[in-house]
Short mmCIF file of C-alpha atoms and ligand atoms in Angstrom, two decimals:
data_model
loop_
_atom_site.label_atom_id
_atom_site.label_comp_id
_atom_site.label_asym_id
_atom_site.label_seq_id
_atom_site.Cartn_x
_atom_site.Cartn_y
_atom_site.Cartn_z
CA MET A 10 1.17 18.15 -8.70
CA ALA A 11 -0.08 19.25 -5.30
CA LEU A 12 -1.22 16.86 -2.54
CA VAL A 13 -4.30 18.55 -1.13
CA GLY A 14 -6.50 16.03 0.70
CA CYS A 15 -6.70 12.54 2.11
CA GLY A 16 -9.18 10.09 3.61
CA SER A 17 -9.47 6.48 4.65
CA ALA A 18 -11.91 3.73 5.55
CA LEU A 19 -11.46 0.50 7.48
CA PRO A 20 -13.56 -2.59 8.00
CA ALA A 21 -15.24 -2.80 11.40
CA ALA A 22 -13.92 -6.16 12.59
CA ARG A 23 -10.62 -6.10 14.49
CA VAL A 24 -8.75 -9.38 14.81
CA SER A 25 -6.03 -9.40 17.46
CA ASN A 26 -2.99 -11.65 17.51
CA THR A 27 -4.54 -13.54 20.40
CA ASP A 28 -7.72 -14.02 18.34
CA LEU A 29 -5.62 -15.47 15.51
CA SER A 30 -3.84 -17.84 17.88
CA GLN A 31 -7.20 -19.62 18.23
CA ARG A 32 -7.05 -20.41 14.51
CA VAL A 33 -3.35 -21.15 13.84
CA ASP A 34 -0.38 -22.19 15.96
CA THR A 35 0.98 -18.72 16.74
CA SER A 36 1.17 -16.27 19.62
CA ASP A 37 0.88 -12.56 20.32
CA ASP A 38 4.51 -12.58 21.43
CA TRP A 39 5.80 -14.17 18.19
CA ILE A 40 3.82 -11.86 15.90
CA ARG A 41 4.64 -8.67 17.84
CA SER A 42 8.34 -9.40 18.20
CA ARG A 43 8.85 -10.49 14.56
CA THR A 44 6.61 -7.92 12.87
CA GLY A 45 5.33 -5.21 15.24
CA ILE A 46 1.74 -6.17 14.38
CA ALA A 47 -0.80 -6.45 17.22
CA ALA A 48 -4.07 -6.51 15.28
CA ARG A 49 -5.54 -6.14 11.82
CA ARG A 50 -8.96 -5.34 10.33
CA VAL A 51 -10.79 -8.00 8.32
CA ALA A 52 -13.58 -7.04 5.92
CA SER A 53 -16.91 -8.88 6.03
CA ALA A 54 -18.89 -9.81 2.93
CA ALA A 55 -20.93 -6.64 3.55
CA GLU A 56 -17.78 -4.52 3.16
CA PRO A 57 -16.56 -5.09 -0.40
CA LEU A 58 -13.53 -3.22 -1.69
CA THR A 59 -15.79 -0.89 -3.67
CA LEU A 60 -17.53 0.24 -0.49
CA LEU A 61 -14.39 0.89 1.57
CA ALA A 62 -12.60 2.56 -1.34
CA SER A 63 -15.64 4.76 -2.05
CA GLN A 64 -15.81 5.81 1.61
CA ALA A 65 -12.09 6.65 1.54
CA ALA A 66 -12.59 8.57 -1.72
CA GLU A 67 -15.46 10.60 -0.27
CA ALA A 68 -13.42 11.42 2.84
CA ALA A 69 -10.52 12.63 0.66
CA LEU A 70 -12.89 14.74 -1.46
CA ALA A 71 -14.33 16.36 1.68
CA HIS A 72 -10.86 16.99 3.08
CA ALA A 73 -9.77 18.68 -0.16
CA GLY A 74 -13.03 20.65 -0.29
CA TRP A 75 -13.89 19.22 -3.71
CA GLU A 76 -17.07 17.91 -5.30
CA ALA A 77 -17.00 14.52 -7.06
CA ALA A 78 -17.87 16.39 -10.27
CA ASP A 79 -14.48 18.14 -10.06
CA LEU A 80 -12.60 14.89 -10.73
CA ASP A 81 -10.90 14.10 -14.05
CA LEU A 82 -9.23 10.82 -12.99
CA ILE A 83 -9.66 8.05 -10.42
CA LEU A 84 -6.75 5.64 -10.15
CA LEU A 85 -7.30 2.60 -7.95
CA ALA A 86 -4.21 0.69 -6.85
CA THR A 87 -5.32 -2.78 -5.80
CA SER A 88 -4.42 -6.44 -6.08
CA SER A 89 -7.75 -7.63 -4.70
CA PRO A 90 -10.40 -6.06 -6.94
CA ASP A 91 -14.11 -6.80 -6.66
CA ASP A 92 -14.04 -7.25 -10.44
CA LEU A 93 -11.01 -8.32 -12.49
CA PHE A 94 -12.29 -6.12 -15.33
CA GLY A 95 -11.79 -3.12 -13.05
CA THR A 96 -13.17 -1.86 -9.77
CA ALA A 97 -12.37 1.84 -10.21
CA PRO A 98 -15.46 2.44 -12.42
CA ARG A 99 -17.66 1.06 -9.61
CA ILE A 100 -16.10 3.63 -7.28
CA GLN A 101 -16.61 6.35 -9.87
CA ALA A 102 -20.33 5.47 -10.00
CA ALA A 103 -20.66 5.13 -6.21
CA ILE A 104 -19.26 8.60 -5.54
CA GLY A 105 -20.91 10.21 -8.57
CA ALA A 106 -17.73 11.32 -10.35
CA SER A 107 -19.32 11.07 -13.78
CA GLY A 108 -16.69 13.23 -15.50
CA ALA A 109 -13.71 11.14 -14.33
CA VAL A 110 -12.01 8.33 -16.20
CA ALA A 111 -11.43 5.50 -13.72
CA PHE A 112 -9.17 2.48 -13.94
CA ASP A 113 -7.20 0.01 -11.82
CA LEU A 114 -3.45 -0.31 -11.51
CA THR A 115 -1.83 -3.40 -9.99
CA ALA A 116 1.59 -3.39 -8.42
CA ALA A 117 0.87 -5.09 -5.07
CA CYS A 118 2.36 -3.20 -2.14
CA SER A 119 4.08 -0.72 -4.48
CA GLY A 120 0.72 0.02 -6.11
CA PHE A 121 -0.19 3.23 -4.34
CA LEU A 122 3.20 4.83 -4.92
CA PHE A 123 3.20 3.75 -8.59
CA ALA A 124 -0.35 5.11 -8.99
CA LEU A 125 0.53 8.42 -7.33
CA ILE A 126 3.52 8.82 -9.64
CA THR A 127 1.32 7.88 -12.63
CA ALA A 128 -1.29 10.47 -11.67
CA GLY A 129 1.54 12.97 -11.33
CA GLN A 130 2.51 12.37 -14.96
CA TYR A 131 -1.06 12.95 -16.24
CA ILE A 132 -1.18 16.16 -14.24
CA ALA A 133 2.27 17.28 -15.39
CA SER A 134 1.23 16.74 -19.03
CA GLY A 135 -1.84 18.91 -18.55
CA ALA A 136 -4.22 16.05 -19.44
CA VAL A 137 -5.70 15.95 -15.95
CA ARG A 138 -6.35 18.72 -13.46
CA ARG A 139 -7.78 16.90 -10.45
CA ALA A 140 -7.37 13.23 -9.52
CA LEU A 141 -8.02 10.80 -6.71
CA VAL A 142 -5.39 8.14 -6.11
CA ILE A 143 -6.76 5.29 -4.05
CA GLY A 144 -4.86 2.42 -2.44
CA ALA A 145 -7.21 -0.35 -1.32
CA ASP A 146 -6.78 -4.05 -0.64
CA GLN A 147 -8.57 -6.92 1.01
CA LEU A 148 -5.90 -9.59 1.10
CA SER A 149 -7.97 -11.40 3.74
CA ARG A 150 -9.75 -12.87 0.71
CA TRP A 151 -6.54 -14.36 -0.54
CA VAL A 152 -4.56 -15.54 2.46
CA ASP A 153 -4.60 -19.15 3.52
CA TRP A 154 -5.96 -18.79 7.05
CA ASP A 155 -4.23 -22.05 7.98
CA ASP A 156 -0.79 -20.79 6.93
CA ARG A 157 0.67 -19.05 9.98
CA ARG A 158 3.67 -17.75 8.00
CA THR A 159 1.44 -15.42 5.97
CA CYS A 160 -2.01 -15.03 7.53
CA VAL A 161 -0.72 -13.09 10.54
CA LEU A 162 0.80 -10.36 8.35
CA PHE A 163 -2.04 -8.94 6.30
CA GLY A 164 -5.08 -6.77 6.96
CA ASP A 165 -7.71 -4.92 4.95
CA GLY A 166 -8.15 -1.19 4.37
CA ALA A 167 -8.60 1.64 1.90
CA ALA A 168 -7.26 5.18 1.68
CA ALA A 169 -7.19 7.94 -0.92
CA VAL A 170 -5.22 11.08 -1.71
CA ALA A 171 -6.54 14.06 -3.68
CA VAL A 172 -4.02 15.57 -6.09
CA GLU A 173 -4.29 18.52 -8.45
CA ALA A 174 -2.24 20.67 -10.75
CA ALA A 175 0.11 22.85 -8.72
CA ALA A 176 0.98 26.47 -9.33
CA PRO A 177 3.35 26.77 -12.32
CA GLY A 178 6.93 25.85 -11.41
CA THR A 179 5.94 24.06 -8.18
CA THR A 180 5.21 20.42 -7.36
CA ASP A 181 4.74 18.20 -4.32
CA LEU A 182 6.20 15.23 -6.22
CA LEU A 183 9.77 16.39 -5.95
CA GLY A 184 11.33 13.25 -7.40
CA PHE A 185 10.74 9.54 -7.80
CA ARG A 186 12.28 6.18 -8.66
CA MET A 187 10.50 2.96 -9.74
CA ARG A 188 11.89 -0.56 -10.16
CA SER A 189 10.70 -4.07 -11.01
CA ASP A 190 12.44 -7.45 -10.96
CA GLY A 191 10.20 -10.17 -12.35
CA SER A 192 13.01 -12.73 -12.08
CA ARG A 193 12.23 -12.79 -8.35
CA ASN A 194 8.44 -13.00 -8.90
CA ALA A 195 8.18 -16.40 -7.19
CA CYS A 196 9.12 -14.86 -3.81
CA LEU A 197 5.59 -13.52 -3.37
CA THR A 198 2.64 -14.54 -5.52
CA LEU A 199 -1.14 -14.55 -5.70
CA ALA A 200 -1.14 -16.59 -8.88
CA GLN A 201 -3.67 -18.07 -11.26
CA THR A 202 -4.36 -21.75 -10.63
CA THR A 203 -3.80 -24.22 -13.45
CA GLU A 204 -7.07 -26.12 -13.29
CA THR A 205 -8.58 -26.89 -16.68
CA GLU A 206 -11.80 -28.25 -18.10
CA PRO A 207 -12.31 -30.28 -21.29
CA LEU A 208 -13.68 -28.08 -24.06
CA LEU A 209 -13.53 -29.75 -27.49
CA GLY A 210 -11.58 -32.87 -28.38
CA ASP A 211 -8.05 -32.46 -26.95
CA LEU A 212 -8.59 -28.79 -26.19
CA GLU A 213 -8.61 -27.98 -22.47
CA ALA A 214 -9.79 -24.51 -21.40
CA GLN A 215 -8.16 -23.04 -18.35
CA LYS A 216 -10.50 -22.29 -15.47
CA GLY A 217 -10.29 -18.93 -13.72
CA GLY A 218 -9.17 -18.89 -10.11
CA PHE A 219 -6.26 -17.91 -7.91
CA ALA A 220 -4.23 -19.79 -5.34
CA PRO A 221 -3.77 -18.22 -1.89
CA ILE A 222 -0.78 -15.96 -1.27
CA GLN A 223 2.55 -17.80 -1.35
CA MET A 224 5.52 -16.04 0.20
CA ASN A 225 9.16 -16.75 0.94
CA GLY A 226 9.25 -14.41 3.94
CA GLN A 227 12.98 -14.44 4.45
CA GLU A 228 13.70 -13.62 0.79
CA VAL A 229 11.18 -10.77 0.79
CA TYR A 230 12.66 -9.47 4.03
CA LYS A 231 16.19 -9.51 2.60
CA PHE A 232 14.95 -7.82 -0.59
CA ALA A 233 13.28 -5.05 1.41
CA VAL A 234 16.16 -4.23 3.73
CA ARG A 235 18.56 -4.16 0.78
CA GLU A 236 16.55 -2.38 -1.92
CA VAL A 237 14.53 0.16 0.07
CA PRO A 238 17.52 2.00 1.61
CA GLN A 239 19.24 1.81 -1.80
CA ILE A 240 16.37 3.36 -3.77
CA LEU A 241 15.79 6.01 -1.09
CA ALA A 242 19.48 6.91 -1.17
CA GLU A 243 19.26 7.26 -4.98
CA LEU A 244 16.17 9.45 -4.62
CA LEU A 245 17.79 11.73 -2.07
CA GLU A 246 20.93 12.04 -4.16
CA HIS A 247 18.94 12.69 -7.34
CA THR A 248 16.92 15.44 -5.63
CA GLY A 249 19.89 16.84 -3.68
CA THR A 250 18.12 16.23 -0.38
CA ASP A 251 19.93 15.81 2.91
CA PRO A 252 18.25 13.10 5.06
CA GLY A 253 18.31 15.65 7.89
CA ALA A 254 15.90 17.84 5.88
CA LEU A 255 13.19 15.14 5.90
CA ASP A 256 10.31 15.56 8.28
CA TRP A 257 9.05 11.99 7.89
CA LEU A 258 9.81 8.56 6.50
CA LEU A 259 6.54 7.23 5.08
CA LEU A 260 7.24 3.60 4.20
CA HIS A 261 5.06 0.71 3.17
CA GLN A 262 3.99 -0.90 6.43
CA ALA A 263 5.11 -4.51 6.13
CA ASN A 264 7.24 -5.17 9.18
CA GLN A 265 8.49 -2.90 11.98
CA ARG A 266 11.94 -4.47 11.67
CA ILE A 267 12.09 -3.30 8.03
CA LEU A 268 11.06 0.25 9.08
CA ASP A 269 13.73 0.24 11.80
CA ALA A 270 16.45 -0.99 9.43
CA VAL A 271 15.66 1.73 6.87
CA ALA A 272 15.52 4.42 9.56
CA GLU A 273 18.91 3.34 10.89
CA ARG A 274 20.46 3.59 7.43
CA PHE A 275 19.43 7.28 7.26
CA SER A 276 19.98 8.02 10.98
CA MET A 277 16.31 8.97 11.25
CA PRO A 278 15.10 9.01 14.86
CA GLY A 279 12.26 6.56 15.50
CA GLU A 280 9.73 9.31 16.15
CA ARG A 281 10.16 10.54 12.55
CA VAL A 282 9.31 7.12 11.10
CA LEU A 283 5.57 6.81 10.63
CA SER A 284 4.18 3.45 11.76
CA ASN A 285 0.69 2.10 12.33
CA LEU A 286 1.58 -1.54 11.80
CA ALA A 287 0.49 -2.40 15.31
CA HIS A 288 -3.13 -1.54 14.51
CA TYR A 289 -3.60 -2.60 10.91
CA GLY A 290 -0.80 -4.95 9.78
CA ASN A 291 0.11 -4.94 6.11
CA THR A 292 -2.83 -3.57 4.09
CA SER A 293 -0.83 -3.82 0.84
CA ALA A 294 -1.64 -0.91 -1.52
CA ALA A 295 -3.45 0.90 1.30
CA THR A 296 -0.60 1.18 3.81
CA ILE A 297 1.02 4.42 2.60
CA PRO A 298 -2.15 6.54 2.16
CA LEU A 299 -3.67 5.07 5.34
CA MET A 300 -0.59 6.09 7.29
CA LEU A 301 -0.49 9.51 5.64
CA ASP A 302 -4.16 10.12 6.42
CA GLU A 303 -3.69 9.19 10.07
CA ALA A 304 -0.63 11.40 10.48
CA VAL A 305 -2.22 14.36 8.67
CA LYS A 306 -5.44 14.12 10.69
CA ASP A 307 -3.66 13.85 14.06
CA GLY A 308 -1.46 16.82 13.18
CA ARG A 309 1.91 15.09 12.95
CA VAL A 310 2.24 15.85 9.22
CA GLN A 311 1.86 19.61 8.76
CA PRO A 312 1.50 21.72 5.62
CA GLY A 313 4.94 22.10 4.02
CA HIS A 314 6.40 18.94 5.55
CA LEU A 315 8.77 16.85 3.46
CA LEU A 316 8.24 13.08 3.33
CA ALA A 317 10.41 10.36 1.83
CA SER A 318 8.14 7.49 0.86
CA SER A 319 8.90 3.99 -0.36
CA GLY A 320 6.65 1.14 -1.43
CA PHE A 321 7.90 -2.40 -2.03
CA GLY A 322 6.57 -5.89 -2.45
CA ALA A 323 5.35 -8.49 -4.91
CA GLY A 324 6.48 -8.29 -8.50
CA LEU A 325 9.00 -7.88 -7.17
CA SER A 326 8.48 -4.15 -7.36
CA TRP A 327 9.69 -1.17 -5.41
CA GLY A 328 9.79 2.57 -5.66
CA ALA A 329 10.39 5.80 -3.81
CA ALA A 330 9.06 9.32 -3.98
CA LEU A 331 9.95 12.58 -2.30
CA LEU A 332 6.70 14.30 -1.36
CA ARG A 333 5.54 17.54 0.17
CA TRP A 334 2.21 17.76 1.97
CA SER A 335 0.24 20.85 0.88
CA GLY A 336 -3.20 19.90 2.11
CA PRO A 337 -5.12 21.37 4.99
CA GLN A 338 -3.81 21.08 8.52
CA GLY A 339 -5.45 18.14 10.34
O1 LIG B 416 4.53 -6.29 1.46
C1 LIG B 416 5.58 -7.21 1.48
C2 LIG B 416 5.00 -8.40 2.17
N1 LIG B 416 5.87 -9.29 2.83
C3 LIG B 416 6.79 -8.97 3.79
O2 LIG B 416 7.09 -7.86 4.08
C4 LIG B 416 7.42 -10.11 4.50
C5 LIG B 416 8.86 -9.90 4.84
N2 LIG B 416 9.29 -10.95 5.74
C6 LIG B 416 9.02 -10.90 7.06
O3 LIG B 416 8.44 -9.95 7.53
C7 LIG B 416 9.52 -12.02 7.93
O4 LIG B 416 10.32 -12.90 7.15
C8 LIG B 416 8.37 -12.83 8.59
C9 LIG B 416 7.69 -11.98 9.63
C10 LIG B 416 7.36 -13.27 7.54
C11 LIG B 416 8.91 -14.08 9.29
O5 LIG B 416 9.91 -13.71 10.23
P1 LIG B 416 11.28 -14.48 10.28
O6 LIG B 416 12.05 -13.93 11.41
O7 LIG B 416 11.91 -14.40 8.92
O8 LIG B 416 10.81 -15.95 10.63
P2 LIG B 416 11.12 -17.28 9.83
O9 LIG B 416 10.33 -17.37 8.57
O10 LIG B 416 12.62 -17.49 9.76
O11 LIG B 416 10.53 -18.37 10.83
C12 LIG B 416 11.14 -18.60 12.12
C13 LIG B 416 10.33 -19.65 12.84
C14 LIG B 416 10.05 -20.89 12.00
O12 LIG B 416 10.10 -22.02 12.87
P3 LIG B 416 11.36 -23.02 12.84
O13 LIG B 416 11.42 -23.53 11.45
O14 LIG B 416 12.55 -22.15 13.20
O15 LIG B 416 11.00 -24.03 13.88
C15 LIG B 416 8.63 -20.70 11.54
O16 LIG B 416 7.95 -21.91 11.31
O17 LIG B 416 9.07 -19.12 13.21
C16 LIG B 416 8.02 -19.99 12.74
N3 LIG B 416 6.85 -19.19 12.40
C17 LIG B 416 5.92 -18.87 13.31
N4 LIG B 416 5.78 -19.15 14.62
C18 LIG B 416 4.72 -18.66 15.25
C19 LIG B 416 6.53 -18.64 11.22
N5 LIG B 416 5.37 -17.94 11.32
C20 LIG B 416 4.98 -18.07 12.62
C21 LIG B 416 3.89 -17.60 13.36
N6 LIG B 416 3.80 -17.90 14.65
N7 LIG B 416 2.92 -16.82 12.79
#
């Protein structure tokens, strides 16, 4: 699999920490010092996930120099779909990729990495030649805006990566690891509510609906600083890669303190650790491709660069992949 293009799209409205402090009892100083976040984007009702994800998809197609008709597969990683039956087909229609099969994949903040690895397997098998992997979330729909422990962390965004079959014997997905631990699911949930309605006699039908995000921040923090260095170390060992050979650490953007802890474990200097948390907060499945797109477009990530990536979050789920960027410069 070769990584050959990327693109992103963000909602227009920017909400700063100071803006948020008008809604909940918090402060710019608390949020910045505990998380590194200064602002986030919040989608309006006129910016549904389908729209942002389609814009990101079109930008990635243009960057790769492809037509929508070239696509065989569209994989949408999201936990906040416009339609629980699947949002990827709406994107397929919006961009006119009539020949592509399109479906959603849900693994919260690990979703993009899991989807990229999944696309890599379809390509490796020969079933798919060209695919778009999209990470898009609008968790603003699902946070409790009166809960200061969670609402300050999340933001909305969408980003996509174009991948295709590589020349025989080569790949930009140089290795990967994926893990889940459902026994710790309660640490971070966006769960179905248990409301029911009488149907027939004693039979109660469950009503659809989800409760706002519930998170045990300290447990998730401990999980991340323990498991992410561990899975990255396994990945580097498995691929025989010296940390010194990495050009970039491309981690899920959840908290600057988590990025710093992982960087320290691998003695990576801060300037090699990609971070845009300050501008966008945690955009869940979108963080990794959004960060990649920014760093490719501003010229930090160059053709041939080696990136160690890790996604982690609800599930609990986590994973890591060793990637090479082969797309155009800038
Ligand atoms: O994609 C994965 C998604 N989740 C994560 O990555 C979350 C991982 N966890 C974290 O990033 C951190 O645990 C947080 C940033 C969520 C919280 O930082 P912390 O250093 O673990 O703070 P804490 O939960 O221990 O809270 C410390 C204090 C508490 O006050 P008391 O009980 O000591 O008086 C909280 O009530 O800070 C208070 N607090 C706040 N104060 C101002 C919690 N949230 C806020 C807030 N503003 N927004």
